[in-house]
């Protein structure tokens, strides 16, 4: 017996020791025990020379005067939607397994805005749900340090605003139980410690990095990230250290005034109404800016902006602006796109292609049809019908049809034939749908009267990267697994001739396909009385602002005959008089390669190469001509029940421009306006075609009717990825004015 116990001890103790060592190793790796916190960094200690800033301003004044536009206000360009790797998703995508560049802390965003993009202003907007108290403290200090370099606060080279992103989503499977409100950026006027919130406010009640997986499985997955890249473990350990810090935080208690909450809890707001209440409790001047609204990656098909006109969910004093365009696409247009229709029993069924829109449930059936081979026609049709039924019922088309590649799906689910649309487009979340929607019983809060702006939504700390159409993965957000990780995580799938039960298989195809719909991003422009912080923020609040798709187009849009004289974009005017409008537009400067000398003197060659990738905003003296001006007229709902499509005239008018680079001026009036009901107008100024990253996302070969026959997507990973292809196609880059609202005096 003693010998048996000795043998067992000799066998079991080493096994137990090995097991304990394995568990300890997994714990150490998954928790990033040796990982580091990434500090905010330090901005370069110099600013853009005052002479350069003055020269840019003088050039603009001269151009405005030549067009007859007002010169008492300067047009300034900025980006109000910028993420650093303090955002958890940006941190993930910075890792080597995603071909990441490594971390980009807030100081990188400061230097990129100042030296690479030469912006006039920007804001930091990392996801609030994932910001730890230490990161929030670092963020505030980084913004103050960036402003400290800017020179005279009355005439700085760059104004840096503090903010965060409130990131709410209701995926398709839970949309009925949880309304979808979408993503909103919160931007504050001030940066002083006693003038900004102590904690960012995220969507939800905490539960950060909660997962339905058991903790040991989740720990094994985190450890596997490190083991899969043992040659370079540091980035993964740093990331796991960050997630450990975040998981240790608890949600703030409900029903407690914001100033009475502890500093180190995760503060959340389930709805926009709760967010507005908390901002009211703080009492600081701020803007709340919806963005990426039509982006189907987070917005379910049933989502509607009009749901946010329900009592308490809209604050017309804070929601003054709407991000119509970003690196995640264009959310401007309302079009009637139907993925499903209801049959006579009220059941969802797959809609047939209509108005140039190809439903993905329909294309799923077509892919199965192409695999029928020698099957009897009736059998084939049954497979097609079953496939469409599964997808129309809510299953992912990528998982129901096995063995597909991005090109197999053609342009399904997309708004086609329009300018750089958001992926898997949601028209009921578009800017036009919101502008046309009304809830009369809610009074002023029953209408969205927002100005239109652009920004980047860049997740690599690069504000305003759309100055040149280069480096689509660095200047945009196209992500993809490194090839060895791709091969590990996406094993080949056999293209079966029948639909399969929905699951997670094939979802990687959706990410590959989505990479074709990331762009270099837009800008916000303001007509400001000065370069200082207050002047810029005042212009944003007054909606004297407009959007561009990246180029620095100069745009003026005015009502000429308001009761008190001229009224600029963003104005609400009460009148019954037949309106007369004037538009002036001047194209952006053509860009020279490389970076200007004053930038090269202020950033080291290594810094220029890593941050700017050797390409900066570097204007020549030649402007790109304006091709045309389009006018959009919207007659908002009166009762709240009118069909939205009947209230939008797009384009209502279109004017060709004979522009050789000196600009374009357009005048128009509206004989239909009688003053009985509210009308609004905004304009688009389109440049002549130039190349753009993912300018034609699926690069289709088309038939005579314009239908896509064969696609050539632009993935960022997988066997079809070409790292040297920026997927350039010609587009009309543009600017969108904020609307002018004409309202009856009796209102």
XYZ file of C-alpha atoms in Angstrom, residues 73-531:
459
model
C -16.300 85.917 -40.362
C -13.623 83.340 -41.084
C -14.359 79.772 -42.140
C -12.516 77.400 -39.808
C -12.212 73.642 -40.253
C -12.214 70.958 -37.586
C -13.042 67.406 -36.561
C -15.453 66.745 -33.680
C -15.175 62.948 -33.684
C -11.755 61.527 -32.863
C -10.780 58.330 -31.054
C -7.439 57.402 -29.564
C -6.460 53.961 -28.333
C -8.084 54.920 -25.035
C -11.211 53.673 -26.841
C -11.378 49.924 -26.282
C -12.227 49.099 -29.898
C -9.352 51.262 -31.127
C -7.043 49.519 -28.641
C -8.138 46.100 -29.924
C -7.573 47.077 -33.543
C -4.132 48.457 -32.716
C -2.968 44.936 -31.784
C -0.696 42.930 -34.085
C -3.355 40.301 -34.817
C -5.348 43.075 -36.578
C -2.300 44.366 -38.464
C -2.353 47.232 -35.977
C 0.095 50.119 -35.783
C 0.342 50.026 -32.011
C -1.077 52.519 -29.547
C -1.920 56.107 -30.427
C -2.520 58.080 -27.199
C -4.160 61.531 -26.967
C -0.922 63.431 -27.639
C -0.779 61.773 -31.065
C -4.206 63.208 -31.881
C -3.047 66.656 -30.796
C 0.048 66.544 -32.994
C -1.811 65.087 -35.973
C -4.499 67.782 -35.781
C -1.884 70.537 -35.508
C 0.870 69.400 -37.864
C -0.403 66.671 -40.202
C -3.928 67.987 -40.872
C -3.394 71.643 -39.844
C -6.904 71.875 -38.455
C -8.299 74.892 -36.643
C -10.098 72.847 -33.966
C -10.849 69.268 -32.913
C -12.324 67.257 -30.052
C -11.429 63.982 -28.406
C -14.315 61.502 -28.202
C -13.251 58.164 -26.792
C -16.028 55.735 -25.873
C -17.274 56.627 -22.397
C -18.349 53.069 -21.596
C -14.737 51.926 -21.741
C -12.862 54.867 -20.193
C -11.334 54.162 -16.804
C -11.002 57.019 -14.287
C -7.228 57.038 -14.872
C -7.743 57.357 -18.636
C -10.282 60.160 -18.167
C -7.805 62.047 -16.000
C -5.086 61.549 -18.634
C -7.491 62.689 -21.362
C -8.307 65.940 -19.577
C -4.639 66.703 -19.009
C -3.787 65.886 -22.634
C -6.376 68.358 -23.939
C -5.117 71.076 -21.593
C -1.531 70.449 -22.695
C -2.529 70.586 -26.351
C -4.213 73.947 -25.759
C -1.228 75.241 -23.798
C 0.957 74.941 -26.899
C -1.539 76.856 -29.073
C -0.359 80.355 -28.187
C -2.589 83.341 -27.434
C -6.027 81.942 -26.411
C -7.616 84.793 -28.377
C -5.810 83.719 -31.549
C -4.588 80.126 -31.167
C -3.299 77.964 -33.976
C -5.517 75.088 -32.743
C -8.439 74.797 -30.326
C -8.817 71.412 -28.619
C -12.193 70.487 -27.117
C -12.874 67.836 -24.487
C -15.576 65.229 -24.921
C -16.534 61.586 -25.176
C -18.821 59.297 -27.166
C -22.049 57.904 -25.704
C -22.304 54.581 -27.532
C -25.698 52.883 -27.414
C -26.937 50.158 -29.714
C -29.822 47.725 -29.930
C -28.819 44.810 -32.174
C -31.521 43.378 -34.413
C -32.289 40.504 -32.061
C -33.203 42.764 -29.129
C -34.516 45.848 -30.907
C -38.084 45.127 -29.869
C -37.096 44.968 -26.189
C -34.555 47.815 -26.198
C -34.983 50.926 -28.372
C -32.058 51.875 -30.570
C -30.837 55.420 -29.934
C -27.434 55.152 -31.580
C -24.135 56.891 -30.992
C -23.748 60.499 -29.847
C -20.689 62.645 -29.235
C -20.677 64.949 -26.225
C -18.446 68.024 -26.601
C -17.819 70.633 -23.878
C -16.929 74.287 -24.226
C -14.533 74.377 -21.295
C -11.622 72.232 -20.167
C -10.867 73.458 -16.620
C -11.220 70.821 -13.906
C -14.143 72.595 -12.241
C -15.900 73.143 -15.602
C -16.073 69.549 -16.850
C -17.667 66.368 -15.465
C -15.680 64.227 -13.067
C -16.625 61.097 -15.013
C -17.650 60.453 -18.615
C -21.215 59.185 -19.010
C -21.624 56.034 -21.068
C -24.655 54.140 -22.306
C -25.946 51.518 -19.890
C -25.305 50.625 -16.287
C -21.794 49.255 -16.332
C -21.019 45.584 -16.777
C -17.969 46.618 -18.728
C -16.389 43.715 -20.623
C -19.132 41.433 -19.332
C -19.424 38.309 -21.444
C -21.836 35.360 -21.571
C -18.793 33.051 -21.636
C -17.701 31.412 -18.367
C -14.766 33.222 -16.777
C -12.277 30.360 -17.365
C -13.158 30.231 -21.063
C -12.846 34.002 -21.368
C -9.490 33.858 -19.574
C -8.271 31.138 -21.950
C -9.252 33.258 -24.940
C -7.365 36.265 -23.593
C -4.330 34.139 -22.843
C -4.578 32.644 -26.324
C -4.110 36.097 -27.825
C -0.732 36.312 -26.105
C 0.300 32.747 -26.905
C -0.654 33.250 -30.548
C 1.914 36.050 -30.825
C 4.626 34.971 -28.412
C 7.242 36.800 -30.443
C 5.549 40.108 -29.540
C 3.476 39.619 -26.370
C 3.756 43.163 -24.984
C 0.758 44.762 -26.816
C -1.567 41.975 -25.665
C -0.374 42.138 -22.068
C -0.929 45.897 -22.085
C -4.437 45.424 -23.448
C -5.262 42.779 -20.840
C -3.966 45.103 -18.117
C -6.407 47.720 -19.378
C -9.352 45.290 -19.407
C -8.424 44.156 -15.875
C -8.545 47.769 -14.696
C -11.908 48.231 -16.377
C -13.441 45.009 -15.052
C -12.551 46.065 -11.527
C -14.860 49.083 -11.749
C -18.459 49.007 -10.566
C -21.459 50.878 -11.884
C -22.419 54.126 -10.195
C -25.581 53.893 -8.084
C -28.766 55.231 -9.633
C -30.720 58.204 -8.357
C -27.696 60.045 -6.940
C -26.775 63.580 -8.003
C -23.732 63.594 -10.263
C -21.611 65.619 -7.831
C -22.358 63.167 -5.016
C -21.135 60.099 -6.889
C -17.733 58.598 -6.175
C -15.015 59.363 -8.698
C -14.107 55.779 -9.563
C -17.443 54.298 -10.638
C -18.731 53.810 -14.165
C -21.489 56.330 -14.799
C -24.163 55.365 -17.290
C -27.353 56.623 -18.903
C -29.682 54.114 -20.548
C -31.419 56.679 -22.755
C -30.708 60.083 -24.285
C -33.168 61.529 -21.793
C -31.077 60.273 -18.881
C -27.940 61.606 -20.558
C -29.511 65.056 -20.952
C -30.645 65.007 -17.316
C -27.128 64.250 -16.113
C -25.654 66.972 -18.317
C -28.264 69.374 -16.926
C -27.225 68.314 -13.435
C -23.610 69.267 -14.218
C -24.749 72.526 -15.814
C -21.828 72.961 -18.226
C -22.212 74.165 -21.822
C -22.123 71.159 -24.097
C -23.296 69.826 -27.429
C -24.651 66.330 -28.084
C -24.119 65.267 -31.702
C -25.725 62.129 -33.212
C -23.471 60.381 -35.694
C -23.138 57.264 -37.838
C -26.888 56.931 -37.620
C -27.464 55.015 -40.889
C -24.540 52.645 -40.329
C -26.048 49.156 -40.284
C -23.214 47.648 -38.257
C -24.878 48.958 -35.097
C -28.330 50.173 -36.198
C -30.957 47.428 -36.611
C -33.249 47.516 -39.661
C -36.244 48.639 -37.600
C -34.501 51.652 -36.026
C -36.081 55.072 -36.651
C -34.870 58.512 -35.665
C -38.469 59.570 -35.063
C -38.514 57.302 -31.979
C -36.172 59.834 -30.381
C -38.847 62.521 -30.609
C -40.774 60.724 -27.885
C -41.133 62.719 -24.642
C -37.820 63.478 -22.962
C -35.547 61.853 -25.541
C -34.559 64.995 -27.484
C -32.961 68.162 -26.146
C -33.193 70.853 -28.840
C -30.742 73.062 -26.921
C -27.981 70.453 -26.997
C -28.751 68.405 -30.111
C -28.046 71.309 -32.439
C -25.872 69.390 -34.892
C -25.913 66.099 -36.791
C -22.842 64.353 -38.197
C -24.031 63.641 -41.728
C -20.740 62.258 -43.028
C -17.691 60.524 -41.543
C -15.138 57.869 -42.328
C -17.963 55.408 -41.684
C -19.992 56.818 -44.543
C -22.773 59.136 -45.596
C -25.983 59.188 -43.520
C -27.720 61.982 -45.426
C -30.272 60.383 -47.720
C -33.715 58.957 -47.162
C -34.623 56.358 -49.748
C -37.356 53.730 -49.590
C -35.320 50.533 -49.254
C -37.198 47.374 -48.292
C -35.384 44.281 -47.016
C -38.631 42.567 -46.041
C -42.361 42.982 -46.658
C -45.397 41.650 -44.817
C -47.547 38.970 -46.402
C -51.332 38.721 -46.072
C -50.900 37.083 -42.652
C -48.645 39.844 -41.390
C -45.548 37.665 -41.531
C -42.198 38.952 -42.761
C -41.030 37.699 -46.103
C -38.086 38.603 -48.271
C -38.671 41.613 -50.523
C -37.801 41.444 -54.208
C -35.193 43.864 -55.619
C -36.710 47.304 -56.212
C -35.488 50.813 -57.059
C -31.915 49.583 -57.409
C -31.914 47.997 -53.948
C -30.923 44.329 -53.633
C -32.062 42.764 -50.334
C -29.498 40.395 -48.847
C -32.176 37.785 -48.196
C -32.859 37.812 -51.941
C -29.183 37.523 -52.868
C -28.780 34.686 -50.355
C -31.413 32.791 -52.308
C -29.673 33.573 -55.586
C -26.374 32.181 -54.279
C -28.127 28.956 -53.253
C -29.826 28.835 -56.661
C -26.422 29.002 -58.349
C -25.413 25.875 -56.406
C -28.432 23.741 -57.240
C -26.584 21.831 -59.949
C -28.630 18.839 -61.107
C -31.327 19.203 -58.450
C -34.931 19.168 -59.622
C -36.329 22.696 -60.186
C -38.908 22.237 -57.429
C -36.209 21.124 -54.983
C -34.023 24.065 -55.938
C -36.867 26.550 -55.466
C -37.643 25.075 -52.058
C -34.007 25.621 -51.011
C -34.093 29.186 -52.304
C -37.354 29.916 -50.473
C -36.060 28.388 -47.233
C -32.872 30.446 -47.436
C -34.782 33.672 -47.922
C -37.173 32.779 -45.117
C -34.297 32.248 -42.667
C -32.608 35.538 -43.527
C -35.863 37.518 -43.600
C -36.573 36.116 -40.143
C -33.465 37.764 -38.747
C -30.635 35.280 -39.316
C -27.353 36.588 -40.691
C -27.147 35.989 -44.416
C -23.432 35.333 -44.050
C -24.098 32.416 -41.681
C -27.078 30.892 -43.523
C -25.184 30.520 -46.805
C -21.920 28.657 -46.281
C -18.642 29.136 -48.077
C -19.190 32.614 -49.500
C -16.725 35.389 -50.256
C -17.455 39.147 -50.112
C -17.885 39.406 -53.885
C -20.683 36.800 -53.878
C -22.991 39.256 -52.143
C -22.705 41.919 -54.858
C -24.262 45.157 -53.524
C -26.918 43.601 -51.314
C -28.024 45.697 -48.369
C -26.412 48.848 -49.731
C -27.688 52.232 -50.845
C -26.305 52.165 -54.375
C -25.581 54.912 -56.864
C -25.108 57.520 -54.142
C -22.092 59.214 -52.597
C -19.994 57.052 -50.226
C -22.941 55.604 -48.325
C -22.725 53.937 -44.933
C -22.493 50.136 -44.894
C -25.793 48.210 -44.750
C -27.719 51.455 -44.983
C -30.601 52.313 -42.607
C -32.669 55.034 -44.349
C -34.989 55.651 -41.390
C -31.953 56.808 -39.402
C -30.828 59.306 -42.048
C -30.479 63.066 -41.689
C -33.296 63.682 -44.166
C -35.660 61.336 -42.331
C -34.947 63.143 -39.072
C -35.352 66.619 -40.566
C -38.721 65.666 -42.064
C -40.094 63.966 -38.929
C -42.365 65.754 -36.477
C -44.196 64.997 -33.227
C -46.442 68.082 -32.974
C -47.609 67.274 -29.442
C -44.026 67.678 -28.178
C -43.723 71.307 -29.258
C -40.161 72.445 -29.985
C -38.829 69.121 -28.684
C -40.957 67.353 -31.290
C -38.687 68.413 -34.157
C -35.074 67.853 -35.111
C -33.688 71.173 -36.309
C -30.037 70.281 -36.528
C -27.202 71.707 -38.536
C -25.163 69.347 -40.691
C -21.501 68.676 -39.958
C -18.867 66.160 -40.989
C -16.050 64.580 -39.000
C -13.768 61.566 -39.265
C -14.664 58.971 -36.577
C -11.020 57.983 -36.946
C -9.852 55.377 -34.408
C -6.109 55.937 -34.820
C -5.834 59.412 -33.248
C -5.804 61.110 -36.662
C -8.243 64.047 -36.733
C -9.222 65.267 -40.193
C -7.260 62.744 -42.305
C -9.329 63.344 -45.453
C -6.966 66.000 -46.815
C -5.402 63.365 -49.097
C -6.847 60.114 -50.416
C -3.993 57.842 -49.338
C -3.264 55.102 -46.792
C -6.799 53.737 -46.549
C -6.116 51.621 -43.457
C -4.237 54.328 -41.547
C -6.326 57.335 -42.577
C -9.530 55.276 -42.420
C -10.893 52.512 -40.198
C -10.612 49.452 -42.461
C -9.482 46.621 -40.190
C -8.668 42.989 -40.795
C -6.883 40.046 -39.256
C -3.238 39.450 -40.049
C -3.024 36.538 -42.477
C -1.777 33.940 -39.979
C -4.533 34.897 -37.535
C -7.053 34.912 -40.383
C -6.128 31.346 -41.311
C -6.409 30.235 -37.669
C -9.767 31.856 -36.964
C -11.562 31.506 -40.302
C -11.122 27.944 -41.534
C -12.387 27.281 -45.063
C -16.105 26.604 -45.311
C -17.574 24.340 -47.970
C -20.100 26.069 -50.291
C -23.086 23.826 -49.605
C -26.098 23.733 -51.962
C -28.570 24.142 -49.085
C -28.970 26.712 -46.314
C -27.427 25.866 -42.962
C -28.627 26.593 -39.465
C -27.679 30.140 -38.422
C -24.608 30.502 -36.246
C -21.351 32.415 -36.115
C -19.825 30.808 -39.194
C -19.321 33.228 -42.059
C -19.455 36.387 -39.969
C -15.859 37.140 -40.928
C -17.049 37.581 -44.507
C -19.181 40.480 -43.311
C -16.168 42.190 -41.740
C -14.150 41.661 -44.915
C -16.969 43.124 -46.985
C -17.461 46.031 -44.618
C -13.865 47.157 -45.199
C -15.006 48.428 -48.610
C -17.194 51.024 -46.876
C -14.628 52.859 -44.752
C -13.511 56.247 -46.028
C -10.955 58.864 -45.036
C -13.569 60.993 -43.298
C -15.127 64.437 -43.303
C -14.762 67.823 -41.651
C -16.908 70.347 -39.846
C -16.603 73.958 -40.978
C -17.817 76.984 -39.022
C -18.391 80.615 -39.963
C -16.814 82.118 -36.843
C -16.220 85.676 -35.647
C -12.759 84.659 -34.412
C -10.368 81.770 -33.931
